[in-house]
Amino acid sequence: MTAQPTDIATYNFAYLDEQTKRMIRRAILKGIAIPGYQVPFASREMPMPYGWGTGGVQVTASIIGPDDVLKVIDQGADDTTNAVSIRAFFKKVANVAVTTETAKATIIQTRHRIPEHPLTAGQVLVYQVPIPEPLRFLEPRETETRKMHALEEYGLMHVKLYEDIARHGRIATTYAYPVKVEGRYVMDPSPTPKFDNPKMHRSPALQLFGAGREKRIYALPPFTDVVSLDFEDHPFEVQTFDQPCALCAAENVYLDEVILDDHGGYMFVCSDTDHCEKRREQGHRGHLAPESPLEKTEPAQ
Amino acid sequence: MSDEPLLRVSALSKFYGSRVGCENVTFDLWPGEVLAVVGESGSGKTTLLNCLSTRLLPSSGTASYRMRDGQFRELYRMSEAERRFLMRTDWGFVHQNPADGLRMTVSAGANVGERLMAVGDRHYGKIRATAVDWLSRVEIDEDRIDDEPRAFSGGMRQRLQIARNLVTGPRLVFMDEPTGGLDVSVQARLLDLLRGLVTDLGLAAIVVTHDLAVARLLSQRMMVMKDGRVVESGLTDRVLDDPRAPYTQLLVSSILQV
């Protein structure tokens, strides 16, 4: 790769050394070859603490090229600390173009949301995963859970859903909702809201999952079957919201509750900030939207 | 009733290095038969049980099990996947300490339902109805179905463990000191329950115990072990009333009379 005449020469391109990237790419390829299977990899120390997306950053660093356009979201938002920092990191160490627009990005690193704008073929969605093992809280022994994956013993996963129904009358799991991939591996979709599970099913984009602390990478190749687990008499369903987004009036999107004051005031707004801004630019207005059209704010770099 | 045994064990030995776990054990187990394995602690009865239930691999010897299709399969040549499938469908294992056999952090209903879900049952209502039915069969009130076993007494936990094992209608159940650690009145009720279930369901069982009274109540046949070897075997009443081996005589005469 050609070194650019910038100040990135102090680091190797995209921070990681080439041997490490090669090792991670091998893990990614294996993950793509066996959809949903957790591939162990030699996770590196990154200049950020575990739990802040070291897995996702390593995956992104291994696949990013000089021509890529990167978008980073944190709970759907482009302008929160983690998203801003990771975007600035790659701008510095890889000198790549960054964007907040879903449609323009070639790589989207995400913490726990899938953008509302439909992804297309050629895009890569990189998830930051805290706990890759869906069976972890039911069976703490890693030796045992790996055996259960190998032998396809997934009865335990339904025990969790059974417990939900027994306690709450319905499946109360709302995020990290377990899915079955291509009829074989049960996978934790990372703590995305289950609202996003249907978007994973047969997505034309490549989806990569990196868990830095747990040293696992897994993947969903484009157009992979991703089916949420459920019971015949308690089928899987996503959350619904009573009201549209307070700023852009969008319906059928995932909303965040935002507290407005100390007197119990609140509003529900799009969790996907890019989607919300785009809609407001197009003139959609929710009941709490300010009178004058919002100036498009550039995210801090 | 079939005229073939359910389990054939031949010259089974397990060594821990140079130490003997159990040595040269041979017997047949017939459908619907309860076999008690008795002996003092360290006599190799639990090693034998663990080998038979494939939780341990023996050093030498064979054991073959008649599958539901009537074919005998060599246990130690089956793949791990097949063995584990057998373990959660056709077999049961009742541990001495219920905490080893139960999931202590999920409800009683889920404990009973786990095996059903493991074999592909995906209808919540049916799983729950089966769980309710089994809890009543082991005398646990229906309103305890959503409680965790942590909130249960020792006797209730043991009964729950039994229900969890029997829900898939196994043909062979291994029990390791099923009444150990329970007080006598609870023991008596548990034995009564076990005896009823074993008769009703036509279960074959291998019960490891050091308590001769348990063996007398539950089993038709018994094996006495000492230092890893079988020193005497025969019908339970015969062995207890007319012990032949010196060690069995000692064991029988050591029973405390109240």
CSV table of N, CA and C in Angstrom, one decimal, chain A residues 122-190:
chain,number,residue,atom,x,y,z
A,122,GLY,N,-22.3,-4.8,-1.0
A,122,GLY,CA,-21.1,-4.1,-1.0
A,122,GLY,C,-20.8,-3.4,0.3
A,123,GLN,N,-21.8,-3.2,1.1
A,123,GLN,CA,-21.6,-2.5,2.4
A,123,GLN,C,-21.2,-3.6,3.4
A,124,VAL,N,-20.4,-3.2,4.4
A,124,VAL,CA,-20.0,-4.1,5.5
A,124,VAL,C,-20.4,-3.4,6.8
A,125,LEU,N,-21.2,-4.2,7.6
A,125,LEU,CA,-21.6,-3.8,8.9
A,125,LEU,C,-20.7,-4.5,10.0
A,126,VAL,N,-20.0,-3.7,10.8
A,126,VAL,CA,-19.1,-4.3,11.8
A,126,VAL,C,-19.7,-4.0,13.2
A,127,TYR,N,-20.0,-5.1,13.9
A,127,TYR,CA,-20.6,-5.0,15.2
A,127,TYR,C,-19.5,-5.1,16.3
A,128,GLN,N,-19.7,-4.3,17.3
A,128,GLN,CA,-18.9,-4.4,18.5
A,128,GLN,C,-19.6,-5.3,19.5
A,129,VAL,N,-19.0,-6.4,19.9
A,129,VAL,CA,-19.7,-7.4,20.6
A,129,VAL,C,-19.1,-7.5,22.0
A,130,PRO,N,-19.9,-7.3,23.1
A,130,PRO,CA,-19.3,-7.5,24.4
A,130,PRO,C,-19.2,-9.0,24.8
A,131,ILE,N,-20.3,-9.8,24.6
A,131,ILE,CA,-20.3,-11.2,25.0
A,131,ILE,C,-20.8,-12.0,23.8
A,132,PRO,N,-20.0,-12.7,23.1
A,132,PRO,CA,-20.4,-13.4,21.9
A,132,PRO,C,-21.2,-14.7,22.2
A,133,GLU,N,-21.1,-15.2,23.4
A,133,GLU,CA,-21.6,-16.5,23.7
A,133,GLU,C,-23.1,-16.4,24.1
A,134,PRO,N,-24.0,-16.8,23.3
A,134,PRO,CA,-25.4,-16.7,23.7
A,134,PRO,C,-25.8,-17.6,24.9
A,135,LEU,N,-25.0,-18.7,25.1
A,135,LEU,CA,-25.4,-19.6,26.2
A,135,LEU,C,-24.7,-19.2,27.5
A,136,ARG,N,-23.9,-18.2,27.5
A,136,ARG,CA,-23.0,-17.8,28.6
A,136,ARG,C,-23.7,-17.8,30.0
A,137,PHE,N,-24.9,-17.1,30.0
A,137,PHE,CA,-25.5,-16.9,31.3
A,137,PHE,C,-26.3,-18.2,31.8
A,138,LEU,N,-26.5,-19.1,30.9
A,138,LEU,CA,-27.2,-20.4,31.2
A,138,LEU,C,-26.1,-21.4,31.6
A,139,GLU,N,-25.0,-21.4,30.9
A,139,GLU,CA,-24.0,-22.4,31.1
A,139,GLU,C,-22.6,-21.7,31.1
A,140,PRO,N,-22.1,-21.4,32.3
A,140,PRO,CA,-20.9,-20.6,32.4
A,140,PRO,C,-19.6,-21.2,31.9
A,141,ARG,N,-19.6,-22.6,31.7
A,141,ARG,CA,-18.3,-23.2,31.3
A,141,ARG,C,-18.2,-23.1,29.8
A,142,GLU,N,-17.1,-22.4,29.4
A,142,GLU,CA,-16.8,-22.3,28.0
A,142,GLU,C,-16.6,-23.6,27.3
A,143,THR,N,-15.9,-24.5,28.0
A,143,THR,CA,-15.7,-25.9,27.5
A,143,THR,C,-17.0,-26.6,27.1
A,144,GLU,N,-18.0,-26.3,28.0
A,144,GLU,CA,-19.3,-27.0,27.8
A,144,GLU,C,-20.1,-26.3,26.7
A,145,THR,N,-20.1,-25.0,26.6
A,145,THR,CA,-20.8,-24.3,25.6
A,145,THR,C,-20.3,-24.6,24.2
A,146,ARG,N,-19.0,-24.7,24.1
A,146,ARG,CA,-18.4,-25.0,22.8
A,146,ARG,C,-18.8,-26.4,22.3
A,147,LYS,N,-18.9,-27.3,23.3
A,147,LYS,CA,-19.4,-28.7,23.0
A,147,LYS,C,-20.8,-28.6,22.5
A,148,MET,N,-21.6,-27.8,23.2
A,148,MET,CA,-23.0,-27.7,22.9
A,148,MET,C,-23.2,-27.1,21.5
A,149,HIS,N,-22.4,-26.1,21.1
A,149,HIS,CA,-22.4,-25.6,19.7
A,149,HIS,C,-22.0,-26.7,18.8
A,150,ALA,N,-21.0,-27.4,19.1
A,150,ALA,CA,-20.5,-28.5,18.2
A,150,ALA,C,-21.5,-29.6,17.9
A,151,LEU,N,-22.2,-29.9,19.0
A,151,LEU,CA,-23.2,-31.0,18.9
A,151,LEU,C,-24.6,-30.5,18.6
A,152,GLU,N,-24.7,-29.2,18.5
A,152,GLU,CA,-26.0,-28.6,18.2
A,152,GLU,C,-27.1,-28.8,19.3
A,153,GLU,N,-26.6,-28.7,20.5
A,153,GLU,CA,-27.5,-29.0,21.6
A,153,GLU,C,-28.0,-27.6,22.1
A,154,TYR,N,-29.1,-27.2,21.6
A,154,TYR,CA,-29.6,-25.8,21.9
A,154,TYR,C,-30.8,-25.8,22.7
A,155,GLY,N,-31.2,-26.9,23.4
A,155,GLY,CA,-32.4,-26.9,24.2
A,155,GLY,C,-32.4,-25.8,25.3
A,156,LEU,N,-31.2,-25.6,25.8
A,156,LEU,CA,-31.0,-24.6,26.9
A,156,LEU,C,-31.4,-23.2,26.5
A,157,MET,N,-31.2,-22.8,25.2
A,157,MET,CA,-31.6,-21.5,24.8
A,157,MET,C,-33.1,-21.3,24.9
A,158,HIS,N,-33.8,-22.3,24.7
A,158,HIS,CA,-35.3,-22.2,24.9
A,158,HIS,C,-35.7,-22.2,26.3
A,159,VAL,N,-34.8,-22.8,27.2
A,159,VAL,CA,-35.1,-22.7,28.6
A,159,VAL,C,-35.2,-21.2,29.0
A,160,LYS,N,-34.3,-20.4,28.5
A,160,LYS,CA,-34.3,-19.0,28.8
A,160,LYS,C,-35.6,-18.3,28.4
A,161,LEU,N,-36.0,-18.7,27.1
A,161,LEU,CA,-37.2,-18.1,26.6
A,161,LEU,C,-38.4,-18.6,27.5
A,162,TYR,N,-38.4,-19.9,27.9
A,162,TYR,CA,-39.4,-20.4,28.7
A,162,TYR,C,-39.5,-19.6,30.0
A,163,GLU,N,-38.4,-19.3,30.6
A,163,GLU,CA,-38.3,-18.6,31.8
A,163,GLU,C,-39.0,-17.2,31.7
A,164,ASP,N,-38.7,-16.6,30.5
A,164,ASP,CA,-39.3,-15.3,30.2
A,164,ASP,C,-40.8,-15.4,30.3
A,165,ILE,N,-41.3,-16.3,29.6
A,165,ILE,CA,-42.8,-16.4,29.5
A,165,ILE,C,-43.4,-16.8,30.8
A,166,ALA,N,-42.7,-17.7,31.6
A,166,ALA,CA,-43.2,-18.1,32.9
A,166,ALA,C,-43.3,-16.9,33.8
A,167,ARG,N,-42.3,-16.0,33.7
A,167,ARG,CA,-42.2,-14.8,34.6
A,167,ARG,C,-43.1,-13.7,34.1
A,168,HIS,N,-43.0,-13.4,32.8
A,168,HIS,CA,-43.6,-12.2,32.4
A,168,HIS,C,-44.8,-12.4,31.4
A,169,GLY,N,-45.1,-13.6,31.1
A,169,GLY,CA,-46.3,-13.9,30.3
A,169,GLY,C,-46.0,-13.7,28.8
A,170,ARG,N,-44.7,-13.3,28.5
A,170,ARG,CA,-44.3,-13.2,27.1
A,170,ARG,C,-42.8,-13.3,27.1
A,171,ILE,N,-42.2,-13.4,25.9
A,171,ILE,CA,-40.8,-13.4,25.8
A,171,ILE,C,-40.3,-12.0,26.1
A,172,ALA,N,-39.7,-11.7,27.2
A,172,ALA,CA,-39.3,-10.4,27.6
A,172,ALA,C,-37.9,-10.0,27.2
A,173,THR,N,-37.2,-10.9,26.6
A,173,THR,CA,-35.9,-10.5,26.1
A,173,THR,C,-36.1,-9.5,25.0
A,174,THR,N,-35.5,-8.3,25.1
A,174,THR,CA,-35.7,-7.2,24.1
A,174,THR,C,-34.4,-6.9,23.4
A,175,TYR,N,-33.3,-7.4,23.9
A,175,TYR,CA,-32.0,-7.1,23.1
A,175,TYR,C,-31.2,-8.4,23.3
A,176,ALA,N,-30.2,-8.5,22.4
A,176,ALA,CA,-29.3,-9.7,22.4
A,176,ALA,C,-30.2,-10.9,22.3
A,177,TYR,N,-31.2,-10.8,21.4
A,177,TYR,CA,-32.2,-11.9,21.3
A,177,TYR,C,-31.6,-13.0,20.4
A,178,PRO,N,-31.5,-14.2,20.9
A,178,PRO,CA,-30.8,-15.2,20.2
A,178,PRO,C,-31.4,-15.6,18.8
A,179,VAL,N,-30.5,-15.8,17.9
A,179,VAL,CA,-31.0,-16.2,16.5
A,179,VAL,C,-30.3,-17.5,16.1
A,180,LYS,N,-31.0,-18.2,15.2
A,180,LYS,CA,-30.3,-19.4,14.6
A,180,LYS,C,-29.9,-19.0,13.1
A,181,VAL,N,-28.7,-19.3,12.8
A,181,VAL,CA,-28.1,-18.9,11.5
A,181,VAL,C,-28.0,-20.1,10.6
A,182,GLU,N,-28.6,-19.9,9.4
A,182,GLU,CA,-28.6,-20.9,8.4
A,182,GLU,C,-29.0,-22.3,9.0
A,183,GLY,N,-29.9,-22.3,9.9
A,183,GLY,CA,-30.4,-23.6,10.5
A,183,GLY,C,-29.4,-24.3,11.3
A,184,ARG,N,-28.3,-23.7,11.6
A,184,ARG,CA,-27.2,-24.4,12.3
A,184,ARG,C,-26.8,-23.8,13.7
A,185,TYR,N,-26.0,-22.7,13.6
A,185,TYR,CA,-25.5,-22.2,14.8
A,185,TYR,C,-26.4,-21.2,15.5
A,186,VAL,N,-26.6,-21.3,16.8
A,186,VAL,CA,-27.3,-20.2,17.5
A,186,VAL,C,-26.3,-19.1,17.9
A,187,MET,N,-26.7,-17.9,17.6
A,187,MET,CA,-25.8,-16.8,17.6
A,187,MET,C,-26.4,-15.6,18.5
A,188,ASP,N,-25.5,-14.9,19.2
A,188,ASP,CA,-25.9,-13.7,19.9
A,188,ASP,C,-25.7,-12.6,18.9
A,189,PRO,N,-26.8,-11.9,18.5
A,189,PRO,CA,-26.6,-10.8,17.6
A,189,PRO,C,-26.0,-9.5,18.2
A,190,SER,N,-25.3,-9.7,19.3
A,190,SER,CA,-24.7,-8.5,20.1
A,190,SER,C,-25.9,-7.8,20.6
